[in-house]
Short mmCIF file of C-alpha atoms and ligand atoms in Angstrom, two decimals:
data_model
loop_
_atom_site.label_atom_id
_atom_site.label_comp_id
_atom_site.label_asym_id
_atom_site.label_seq_id
_atom_site.Cartn_x
_atom_site.Cartn_y
_atom_site.Cartn_z
CA MET A 1 19.79 -10.25 -60.41
CA ASP A 2 20.19 -12.60 -63.32
CA VAL A 3 17.47 -14.17 -65.41
CA VAL A 4 17.31 -17.59 -67.06
CA ILE A 5 15.08 -17.56 -70.13
CA VAL A 6 13.76 -20.96 -71.21
CA GLY A 7 13.12 -20.92 -74.99
CA ALA A 8 14.60 -18.84 -77.83
CA GLY A 9 11.39 -18.16 -79.75
CA ILE A 10 10.13 -14.67 -80.51
CA GLY A 11 9.12 -14.11 -76.87
CA GLY A 12 12.36 -15.36 -75.29
CA LEU A 13 14.65 -13.45 -77.65
CA THR A 14 12.68 -10.22 -77.30
CA LEU A 15 12.83 -10.58 -73.53
CA ALA A 16 16.63 -10.99 -73.70
CA LEU A 17 16.86 -7.73 -75.67
CA PHE A 18 14.61 -5.78 -73.28
CA LEU A 19 16.50 -7.13 -70.24
CA HIS A 20 19.81 -6.12 -71.83
CA ARG A 21 18.41 -2.63 -72.38
CA ALA A 22 17.42 -2.56 -68.68
CA GLN A 23 20.97 -3.70 -67.79
CA ILE A 24 19.75 -6.97 -66.31
CA ALA A 25 21.94 -10.01 -67.03
CA CYS A 26 20.29 -12.98 -68.71
CA GLN A 27 20.94 -16.14 -70.68
CA VAL A 28 18.60 -17.97 -73.07
CA TYR A 29 18.44 -21.79 -73.00
CA GLU A 30 16.94 -23.37 -76.12
CA ALA A 31 15.98 -27.04 -76.51
CA ALA A 32 16.68 -27.13 -80.27
CA PRO A 33 20.32 -28.15 -80.88
CA ARG A 34 20.48 -25.78 -83.84
CA MET A 35 18.52 -22.59 -84.49
CA ARG A 36 16.56 -23.14 -87.71
CA PRO A 37 14.11 -20.71 -89.34
CA LEU A 38 10.83 -22.55 -88.63
CA GLY A 39 7.22 -21.66 -89.34
CA VAL A 40 5.72 -19.51 -92.06
CA GLY A 41 4.33 -15.98 -92.19
CA ILE A 42 3.16 -13.90 -89.28
CA ASN A 43 1.95 -10.34 -88.95
CA ILE A 44 3.37 -7.96 -86.40
CA LEU A 45 0.82 -5.25 -85.64
CA PRO A 46 1.74 -1.66 -84.69
CA HIS A 47 1.55 -2.20 -80.91
CA ALA A 48 4.32 -4.82 -81.19
CA SER A 49 6.24 -2.90 -83.90
CA GLU A 50 6.43 -0.02 -81.43
CA ALA A 51 8.24 -2.31 -78.97
CA PHE A 52 10.66 -3.38 -81.71
CA ALA A 53 11.27 0.29 -82.57
CA GLU A 54 12.20 0.90 -78.92
CA LEU A 55 14.79 -1.85 -79.34
CA GLY A 56 16.12 -0.16 -82.49
CA LEU A 57 15.03 -3.08 -84.71
CA GLU A 58 12.52 -1.40 -87.02
CA THR A 59 15.01 -0.98 -89.86
CA SER A 60 16.32 -4.56 -89.76
CA ILE A 61 12.78 -5.96 -89.68
CA THR A 62 11.74 -3.67 -92.55
CA HIS A 63 14.53 -5.23 -94.66
CA VAL A 64 13.08 -8.74 -94.36
CA SER A 65 9.36 -7.99 -94.46
CA VAL A 66 6.52 -6.35 -96.36
CA LEU A 67 4.93 -3.24 -94.83
CA THR A 68 1.28 -4.17 -94.95
CA ARG A 69 -0.98 -1.55 -96.47
CA GLU A 70 -4.54 -2.85 -96.08
CA ALA A 71 -6.77 -5.61 -94.70
CA VAL A 72 -9.28 -6.90 -97.24
CA PHE A 73 -12.21 -9.27 -96.71
CA PHE A 74 -13.96 -11.35 -99.41
CA ASN A 75 -16.61 -14.06 -99.45
CA ARG A 76 -15.80 -17.41 -101.05
CA PHE A 77 -17.14 -16.17 -104.38
CA GLY A 78 -14.39 -13.55 -104.50
CA GLN A 79 -16.78 -10.65 -103.79
CA LEU A 80 -15.34 -7.75 -101.80
CA ILE A 81 -16.93 -7.27 -98.34
CA TYR A 82 -14.68 -4.76 -96.59
CA ARG A 83 -11.37 -3.02 -96.93
CA GLU A 84 -9.47 -0.90 -94.40
CA PRO A 85 -5.96 0.55 -94.18
CA VAL A 86 -3.58 -0.87 -91.57
CA GLY A 87 -0.33 0.09 -89.84
CA ARG A 88 1.12 3.48 -90.84
CA TYR A 89 -1.51 3.71 -93.59
CA ALA A 90 -4.16 3.78 -90.84
CA GLY A 91 -2.50 6.51 -88.79
CA TYR A 92 -0.40 4.40 -86.44
CA ASP A 93 3.09 5.60 -85.56
CA HIS A 94 4.48 2.18 -86.43
CA PRO A 95 3.96 -0.19 -89.34
CA GLN A 96 2.29 -3.55 -89.64
CA PHE A 97 4.94 -6.03 -90.78
CA SER A 98 4.14 -9.21 -92.69
CA VAL A 99 7.20 -11.38 -92.21
CA HIS A 100 8.44 -14.97 -92.24
CA ARG A 101 8.61 -16.14 -88.60
CA GLY A 102 12.09 -17.54 -89.33
CA ASP A 103 13.32 -14.19 -90.72
CA LEU A 104 12.02 -12.34 -87.69
CA GLN A 105 13.61 -14.86 -85.35
CA GLN A 106 16.92 -14.43 -87.22
CA VAL A 107 16.82 -10.62 -86.81
CA LEU A 108 16.24 -11.12 -83.07
CA LEU A 109 18.97 -13.77 -82.82
CA ASP A 110 21.50 -11.54 -84.59
CA ALA A 111 20.64 -8.66 -82.27
CA VAL A 112 20.98 -10.85 -79.15
CA VAL A 113 24.38 -12.20 -80.26
CA GLU A 114 25.60 -8.72 -81.22
CA ARG A 115 24.42 -6.99 -78.02
CA LEU A 116 24.72 -9.72 -75.38
CA GLY A 117 27.52 -11.78 -76.90
CA PRO A 118 27.63 -15.29 -78.44
CA ASP A 119 27.26 -17.03 -75.05
CA ALA A 120 23.88 -15.43 -74.43
CA ILE A 121 22.11 -18.26 -76.25
CA VAL A 122 22.71 -21.87 -75.22
CA PRO A 123 21.28 -24.30 -77.78
CA GLY A 124 20.52 -27.98 -77.13
CA TRP A 125 19.60 -27.44 -73.45
CA LYS A 126 16.11 -28.68 -72.68
CA CYS A 127 14.60 -27.54 -69.40
CA VAL A 128 13.19 -30.54 -67.52
CA ALA A 129 12.68 -29.31 -63.96
CA ILE A 130 12.77 -26.21 -61.78
CA GLU A 131 13.28 -25.96 -58.02
CA GLN A 132 13.09 -22.87 -55.89
CA ASP A 133 13.33 -21.55 -52.33
CA HIS A 134 13.09 -18.05 -50.84
CA ALA A 135 16.54 -17.07 -52.19
CA GLY A 136 16.12 -17.98 -55.85
CA ALA A 137 15.44 -20.76 -58.35
CA VAL A 138 17.42 -23.49 -60.12
CA ALA A 139 16.67 -24.75 -63.63
CA HIS A 140 17.59 -28.33 -64.51
CA PHE A 141 18.39 -29.30 -68.08
CA GLU A 142 19.14 -32.31 -70.18
CA SER A 143 20.92 -32.46 -73.52
CA SER A 144 18.44 -32.56 -76.42
CA THR A 145 20.83 -34.73 -78.40
CA THR A 146 22.09 -37.28 -75.83
CA GLY A 147 19.42 -37.01 -73.11
CA GLN A 148 22.17 -36.64 -70.51
CA SER A 149 21.77 -34.35 -67.51
CA LEU A 150 23.52 -30.99 -67.79
CA PRO A 151 24.75 -28.80 -64.92
CA PRO A 152 21.94 -27.06 -62.97
CA ARG A 153 21.60 -23.34 -63.50
CA PRO A 154 20.71 -21.14 -60.50
CA ALA A 155 19.06 -17.76 -61.18
CA GLY A 156 17.22 -14.91 -59.50
CA VAL A 157 14.35 -15.33 -61.98
CA ILE A 158 13.39 -18.11 -64.43
CA VAL A 159 11.00 -17.28 -67.27
CA GLY A 160 9.25 -20.01 -69.24
CA CYS A 161 9.17 -18.77 -72.85
CA ASP A 162 8.92 -22.34 -74.11
CA GLY A 163 5.81 -22.03 -76.25
CA LEU A 164 2.56 -23.92 -76.59
CA HIS A 165 3.78 -27.21 -75.08
CA SER A 166 5.61 -25.40 -72.27
CA ALA A 167 7.39 -27.60 -69.75
CA VAL A 168 7.58 -24.68 -67.31
CA ARG A 169 3.81 -24.17 -67.50
CA ARG A 170 3.33 -27.91 -66.82
CA MET A 171 5.58 -27.62 -63.76
CA LEU A 172 3.51 -24.71 -62.42
CA HIS A 173 0.13 -26.19 -63.40
CA PRO A 174 0.60 -29.98 -63.48
CA LEU A 175 -3.12 -30.76 -63.58
CA GLU A 176 -3.88 -28.78 -66.73
CA GLY A 177 -4.69 -30.91 -69.78
CA PRO A 178 -3.24 -30.64 -73.31
CA PRO A 179 -4.06 -27.70 -75.66
CA LEU A 180 -7.74 -27.46 -76.65
CA TYR A 181 -8.63 -28.09 -80.29
CA SER A 182 -10.97 -25.48 -81.79
CA GLY A 183 -12.39 -27.82 -84.43
CA VAL A 184 -10.46 -25.92 -87.14
CA ASN A 185 -7.36 -27.27 -88.85
CA MET A 186 -4.93 -25.06 -90.78
CA TRP A 187 -2.72 -25.86 -93.76
CA ARG A 188 -0.06 -23.29 -94.63
CA GLY A 189 2.52 -22.64 -97.26
CA VAL A 190 4.60 -20.00 -99.01
CA THR A 191 4.97 -19.64 -102.74
CA ALA A 192 6.54 -17.17 -105.17
CA TRP A 193 3.68 -15.28 -106.85
CA GLN A 194 3.02 -12.04 -108.69
CA PRO A 195 1.77 -9.23 -106.39
CA ILE A 196 -1.91 -9.66 -105.48
CA LEU A 197 -4.16 -6.56 -105.21
CA SER A 198 -1.98 -3.75 -103.75
CA GLY A 199 1.03 -6.06 -103.36
CA ALA A 200 0.81 -5.37 -99.61
CA SER A 201 -2.72 -6.60 -98.86
CA MET A 202 -3.68 -8.96 -96.08
CA ILE A 203 -6.57 -10.93 -97.53
CA ARG A 204 -9.12 -12.96 -95.59
CA ALA A 205 -11.75 -14.84 -97.63
CA GLY A 206 -14.55 -17.41 -97.16
CA TRP A 207 -15.57 -18.89 -93.84
CA LEU A 208 -14.43 -21.83 -91.71
CA LYS A 209 -17.41 -24.12 -92.38
CA THR A 210 -16.79 -24.31 -96.11
CA GLY A 211 -13.17 -23.14 -96.20
CA LYS A 212 -11.40 -19.89 -95.33
CA MET A 213 -8.16 -18.47 -96.70
CA VAL A 214 -5.72 -15.91 -95.32
CA ILE A 215 -3.19 -14.65 -97.88
CA TYR A 216 -0.44 -12.02 -97.63
CA PRO A 217 3.04 -11.35 -99.06
CA ILE A 218 6.02 -11.63 -96.70
CA ARG A 219 9.01 -10.83 -98.93
CA ASP A 220 9.37 -8.59 -102.00
CA ASN A 221 10.95 -9.41 -105.34
CA VAL A 222 12.22 -12.89 -104.58
CA ASP A 223 13.15 -13.71 -108.19
CA GLY A 224 14.49 -10.38 -109.51
CA GLN A 225 11.29 -10.10 -111.62
CA GLY A 226 8.99 -8.61 -109.01
CA ARG A 227 7.39 -11.77 -107.70
CA GLN A 228 6.80 -11.88 -103.95
CA LEU A 229 6.92 -14.68 -101.42
CA VAL A 230 3.25 -15.10 -100.60
CA ASN A 231 2.09 -16.75 -97.40
CA TRP A 232 -1.26 -18.52 -97.44
CA VAL A 233 -3.31 -20.30 -94.78
CA ALA A 234 -6.26 -22.59 -95.57
CA GLU A 235 -8.59 -23.10 -92.61
CA LEU A 236 -11.34 -25.68 -92.43
CA GLU A 237 -13.63 -27.09 -89.75
CA VAL A 238 -12.69 -30.76 -89.50
CA PRO A 239 -12.68 -33.34 -86.72
CA ARG A 240 -8.91 -33.73 -86.84
CA GLU A 241 -6.71 -33.43 -83.82
CA ILE A 242 -2.95 -33.50 -84.21
CA GLN A 243 -0.14 -32.09 -82.08
CA ARG A 244 1.04 -28.61 -83.04
CA ASP A 245 4.59 -28.56 -84.19
CA TRP A 246 6.25 -25.75 -86.20
CA ASN A 247 7.33 -28.31 -88.83
CA ARG A 248 4.51 -30.83 -89.38
CA GLN A 249 4.04 -31.67 -93.10
CA GLY A 250 0.48 -31.45 -94.48
CA ASN A 251 -1.20 -33.12 -97.46
CA ILE A 252 -2.89 -31.03 -100.17
CA ASP A 253 -5.59 -33.67 -100.79
CA ASP A 254 -6.91 -33.17 -97.25
CA PHE A 255 -8.17 -29.65 -98.02
CA ILE A 256 -7.85 -28.59 -101.67
CA GLY A 257 -11.41 -29.77 -102.43
CA ALA A 258 -12.78 -26.86 -100.38
CA PHE A 259 -10.99 -24.31 -102.60
CA ASP A 260 -11.27 -25.94 -106.04
CA GLY A 261 -13.75 -23.39 -107.37
CA TRP A 262 -11.91 -20.30 -106.11
CA HIS A 263 -10.89 -18.83 -109.49
CA PHE A 264 -11.20 -15.05 -109.05
CA ASP A 265 -10.21 -12.20 -111.35
CA TRP A 266 -7.80 -11.05 -108.60
CA LEU A 267 -6.33 -14.50 -107.84
CA ASP A 268 -6.53 -18.14 -108.88
CA VAL A 269 -6.43 -19.68 -105.39
CA PRO A 270 -6.16 -23.43 -106.21
CA CYS A 271 -3.42 -22.65 -108.75
CA MET A 272 -1.46 -20.73 -106.08
CA ILE A 273 -1.90 -23.55 -103.56
CA ARG A 274 -0.81 -26.20 -106.10
CA SER A 275 2.35 -24.31 -106.90
CA THR A 276 3.52 -24.55 -103.27
CA GLU A 277 6.43 -26.88 -102.58
CA THR A 278 5.96 -27.62 -98.89
CA ILE A 279 2.66 -27.55 -97.05
CA LEU A 280 2.64 -27.45 -93.26
CA GLU A 281 -0.27 -28.36 -91.04
CA PHE A 282 -1.28 -26.85 -87.69
CA PRO A 283 -4.33 -27.55 -85.53
CA MET A 284 -5.94 -24.35 -84.27
CA VAL A 285 -5.56 -24.72 -80.51
CA ASP A 286 -5.44 -22.61 -77.38
CA GLN A 287 -5.81 -23.02 -73.61
CA ASP A 288 -8.20 -21.48 -71.12
CA PRO A 289 -6.59 -18.46 -69.44
CA LEU A 290 -4.65 -19.46 -66.30
CA PRO A 291 -5.53 -18.08 -62.85
CA TRP A 292 -1.85 -17.19 -62.27
CA TRP A 293 1.54 -17.28 -64.06
CA SER A 294 4.06 -16.50 -61.33
CA ARG A 295 5.16 -18.45 -58.27
CA GLY A 296 8.09 -17.05 -56.33
CA HIS A 297 10.99 -16.61 -58.74
CA VAL A 298 9.37 -18.33 -61.75
CA THR A 299 6.95 -16.98 -64.35
CA LEU A 300 5.62 -17.52 -67.89
CA LEU A 301 5.63 -15.42 -71.05
CA GLY A 302 4.21 -15.63 -74.61
CA ASP A 303 2.54 -18.83 -75.79
CA ALA A 304 3.64 -20.57 -72.59
CA ALA A 305 1.48 -18.10 -70.66
CA HIS A 306 -1.44 -17.49 -73.03
CA PRO A 307 -1.64 -19.65 -76.17
CA MET A 308 -4.35 -18.22 -78.42
CA TYR A 309 -6.01 -18.97 -81.75
CA PRO A 310 -3.98 -17.28 -84.53
CA ARG A 311 -7.00 -15.33 -85.77
CA GLY A 312 -6.08 -11.79 -84.83
CA SER A 313 -2.31 -11.69 -85.64
CA ASN A 314 -1.63 -11.32 -81.94
CA GLY A 315 0.17 -14.37 -80.49
CA ALA A 316 3.69 -13.13 -81.15
CA GLY A 317 2.58 -9.53 -80.63
CA GLN A 318 1.37 -10.23 -77.10
CA ALA A 319 4.60 -12.17 -76.36
CA ILE A 320 6.56 -9.05 -77.38
CA LEU A 321 4.43 -6.83 -75.14
CA ASP A 322 4.90 -9.32 -72.26
CA ALA A 323 8.68 -9.09 -72.73
CA ARG A 324 8.69 -5.31 -72.48
CA ALA A 325 6.41 -5.35 -69.42
CA LEU A 326 8.48 -7.99 -67.60
CA ALA A 327 11.80 -6.22 -68.21
CA THR A 328 10.25 -2.94 -66.99
CA ALA A 329 8.88 -4.58 -63.83
CA LEU A 330 12.29 -6.15 -63.06
CA ARG A 331 14.02 -2.82 -63.63
CA LEU A 332 11.66 -0.90 -61.36
CA GLN A 333 11.53 -3.29 -58.40
CA ASP A 334 14.44 -4.65 -56.36
CA ASP A 335 12.51 -7.68 -55.15
CA PRO A 336 12.15 -10.08 -58.11
CA VAL A 337 9.19 -11.88 -56.54
CA GLU A 338 7.26 -8.59 -56.31
CA ALA A 339 8.34 -7.69 -59.85
CA LEU A 340 6.89 -10.95 -61.21
CA LYS A 341 3.66 -10.25 -59.38
CA SER A 342 3.28 -6.80 -60.88
CA TYR A 343 4.16 -8.13 -64.37
CA GLU A 344 1.42 -10.73 -63.99
CA ALA A 345 -1.09 -8.17 -62.67
CA GLU A 346 -0.46 -5.99 -65.72
CA ARG A 347 -0.41 -8.67 -68.41
CA LEU A 348 -2.55 -11.66 -67.34
CA PRO A 349 -6.02 -10.03 -67.39
CA PHE A 350 -5.21 -8.21 -70.63
CA THR A 351 -3.99 -11.29 -72.53
CA ALA A 352 -6.83 -13.42 -71.12
CA GLU A 353 -9.26 -11.04 -72.79
CA VAL A 354 -7.39 -11.39 -76.11
CA VAL A 355 -7.57 -15.22 -75.81
CA ARG A 356 -11.33 -14.98 -75.25
CA MET A 357 -11.80 -12.42 -78.03
CA ASN A 358 -9.90 -14.67 -80.47
CA ARG A 359 -12.46 -17.38 -79.72
CA ARG A 360 -15.51 -15.13 -79.89
CA ASN A 361 -14.98 -12.19 -82.19
CA PRO A 362 -11.60 -11.99 -83.94
CA PRO A 363 -11.30 -9.78 -87.06
CA ASP A 364 -12.60 -12.57 -89.29
CA ALA A 365 -15.97 -12.36 -87.50
CA ILE A 366 -16.74 -10.05 -90.44
CA LEU A 367 -16.66 -13.13 -92.68
CA ARG A 368 -18.85 -15.13 -90.30
CA GLU A 369 -21.51 -12.41 -90.30
CA VAL A 370 -21.71 -12.30 -94.08
CA PHE A 371 -21.63 -16.11 -94.36
CA GLU A 372 -24.58 -16.42 -91.98
CA ARG A 373 -26.62 -13.51 -93.31
CA THR A 374 -26.34 -14.61 -96.95
CA GLY A 375 -26.75 -18.32 -96.22
CA ASP A 376 -23.36 -18.77 -97.93
CA ARG A 377 -24.60 -17.39 -101.26
CA PRO A 378 -23.24 -14.56 -103.46
CA PHE A 379 -24.75 -11.13 -102.75
CA VAL A 380 -25.87 -8.46 -105.19
CA ARG A 381 -24.81 -5.48 -103.01
CA VAL A 382 -22.84 -5.99 -99.81
CA GLU A 383 -24.55 -3.01 -98.16
CA ASP A 384 -27.85 -4.92 -98.32
CA VAL A 385 -26.21 -7.62 -96.18
CA ILE A 386 -24.19 -5.61 -93.67
CA SER A 387 -23.55 -1.90 -93.24
CA GLU A 388 -20.13 -0.25 -93.40
CA ARG A 389 -20.71 0.87 -89.79
CA GLU A 390 -21.26 -2.68 -88.55
CA LEU A 391 -18.16 -3.85 -90.40
CA ALA A 392 -16.04 -1.09 -88.93
CA ALA A 393 -17.45 -1.78 -85.43
CA LEU A 394 -16.45 -5.47 -85.67
CA SER A 395 -12.93 -4.50 -86.69
CA GLU A 396 -12.57 -1.74 -84.09
CA GLY A 397 -13.92 -3.94 -81.27
CA TYR A 398 -11.05 -6.38 -81.74
CA LYS A 399 -8.40 -3.68 -81.95
CA ARG A 400 -9.59 -2.16 -78.67
CA VAL A 401 -9.23 -5.47 -76.81
CA ALA A 402 -5.83 -6.21 -78.39
CA GLY A 403 -4.49 -2.78 -77.38
CA LEU A 404 -4.19 -1.17 -80.83
CA ARG A 405 -4.70 2.59 -80.81
CA PRO A 406 -3.82 4.80 -83.78
CA ARG A 407 -2.29 8.26 -83.21
CA VAL A 408 -5.59 10.00 -83.99
CA ALA A 409 -7.39 8.07 -81.24
CA ARG A 410 -4.62 8.69 -78.70
CA THR A 411 -4.54 12.44 -79.24
CA ALA A 412 -8.34 12.81 -79.29
C1 FAD B 501 -0.36 -20.97 -87.91
C2 FAD B 501 0.02 -19.87 -87.00
C3 FAD B 501 -0.05 -18.54 -87.43
C4 FAD B 501 0.30 -17.48 -86.59
N1 FAD B 501 0.22 -16.18 -87.04
C5 FAD B 501 0.55 -15.17 -86.18
C6 FAD B 501 0.49 -13.78 -86.59
O1 FAD B 501 0.16 -13.44 -87.73
N2 FAD B 501 0.87 -12.82 -85.70
C7 FAD B 501 1.25 -13.14 -84.43
O2 FAD B 501 1.57 -12.21 -83.64
N3 FAD B 501 1.31 -14.42 -84.01
C8 FAD B 501 0.97 -15.44 -84.85
N4 FAD B 501 1.04 -16.73 -84.44
C9 FAD B 501 1.41 -17.01 -83.07
C10 FAD B 501 2.89 -16.86 -82.86
O3 FAD B 501 3.63 -17.54 -83.81
C11 FAD B 501 3.19 -17.37 -81.47
O4 FAD B 501 2.31 -16.75 -80.57
C12 FAD B 501 4.61 -16.98 -81.11
O5 FAD B 501 5.51 -17.65 -81.95
C13 FAD B 501 4.88 -17.36 -79.66
O6 FAD B 501 6.21 -17.11 -79.37
P1 FAD B 501 6.86 -17.80 -78.13
O7 FAD B 501 8.26 -17.29 -78.08
O8 FAD B 501 6.00 -17.66 -76.94
O9 FAD B 501 6.86 -19.38 -78.48
P2 FAD B 501 7.58 -20.16 -79.66
O10 FAD B 501 7.82 -19.27 -80.82
O11 FAD B 501 6.82 -21.42 -79.87
O12 FAD B 501 9.02 -20.51 -79.05
C14 FAD B 501 9.20 -21.41 -77.99
C15 FAD B 501 10.67 -21.84 -77.97
O13 FAD B 501 10.92 -22.62 -76.79
C16 FAD B 501 11.69 -23.76 -77.14
N5 FAD B 501 11.41 -24.79 -76.12
C17 FAD B 501 10.30 -25.57 -75.99
N6 FAD B 501 10.41 -26.37 -74.91
C18 FAD B 501 11.61 -26.10 -74.34
C19 FAD B 501 12.28 -26.59 -73.17
N7 FAD B 501 11.72 -27.54 -72.38
N8 FAD B 501 13.52 -26.11 -72.86
C20 FAD B 501 14.10 -25.14 -73.65
N9 FAD B 501 13.50 -24.64 -74.77
C21 FAD B 501 12.26 -25.09 -75.09
C22 FAD B 501 11.18 -24.12 -78.53
O14 FAD B 501 12.11 -24.94 -79.22
C23 FAD B 501 11.03 -22.73 -79.15
O15 FAD B 501 12.22 -22.27 -79.75
C24 FAD B 501 0.72 -17.79 -85.28
C25 FAD B 501 0.79 -19.13 -84.84
C26 FAD B 501 0.45 -20.17 -85.69
C27 FAD B 501 0.53 -21.60 -85.22
#
């Protein structure tokens, strides 16, 4: 059997590595003519780090990331609401990585080229159509630079790993509309800054109605003087619908007003935002879970299968878990059509629940509760607003749905 992977994002590259480990031949076709490190920071939680450890990539990822120590929640007045350890610090066997998406993609690319050879990735080939019969499938491509048709590529299995605006998903589900806007827009940037709090803290502060921030470091000592590359995300409810693109430039004047008063003793937020060179803008979008992903020899993986709001650090993580599950199913079953069915049966209901949880009760629901209970005012004592038990229950509820289980829970 050989597999054509459409898209060399985090999902497609991880799939190539798991297939190689399962001794299944594959090739990755990527629309971009050149692989460039796009995006900003993402967090890889222990369930996905475990998969990377199985691929022998934990050390290379550690070199380009920060091992996150704690998750910390504040209101918009800079008052501490809740703090909990994460990753290894919380008893998981594997760390939580905070990393630049481009750095992670480069680690995966290097591993694919080293293990599968330089021909494993074919840049500049944009998938435009797929045909199939009982014997297999054929992917059709055009050149991203000239628009000319390229030779068709037959395969035993074709996997659409082509992200949020997936062409493969559109071929399978032509009547589905465009991604659904949540009503929240995000502006993001990275800036060199002195370590904040523990120097490995993932900070969430404020709430979407009046402005929410997510802040975490993604690279240590970027200037030889101990400053870190700090990733920040400003989120605001606004009636603004734009197409998501990893590289869309944003404008500081569209959101800085919401954060102007955020001068805390632990961080001057507007000062950090203003010192950022390039600001990118992303609408927070997702899609309703699909009823099915696989037809015959074709299936979907990652954002192409289950785009979700980036509120629980899980989009890439679930793509990585999909990749492991799909390679395992293809290894265990001779009939590829049956293998795609069992992959879907394992992963679709699970990821659909994460999509729904990211809408309803992601980890930042902690901030929503405090915002609503205080009427968006400072508190005197947080325990008069919400108990430690309620806070922990909100956090644990999300982890359960996303599939995060520390060693202590597994051995209990
Ligand atoms: C602001 C933001 C913050 C996020 N934070 C996190 C986080 O902290 N943790 C986390 O786990 N996830 C996070 N995510 C989500 C995560 O980035 C995505 O879920 C993940 O990148 C999906 O990977 P993918 O491989 O499925 O798709 P992508 O990374 O989008 O890759 C798709 C690839 O397919 C290529 N392609 C597209 N069309 C075609 C075609 N027709 N033919 C060939 N190639 C094609 C594209 O060029 C691209 O290289 C975040 C997302 C956003 C927007």
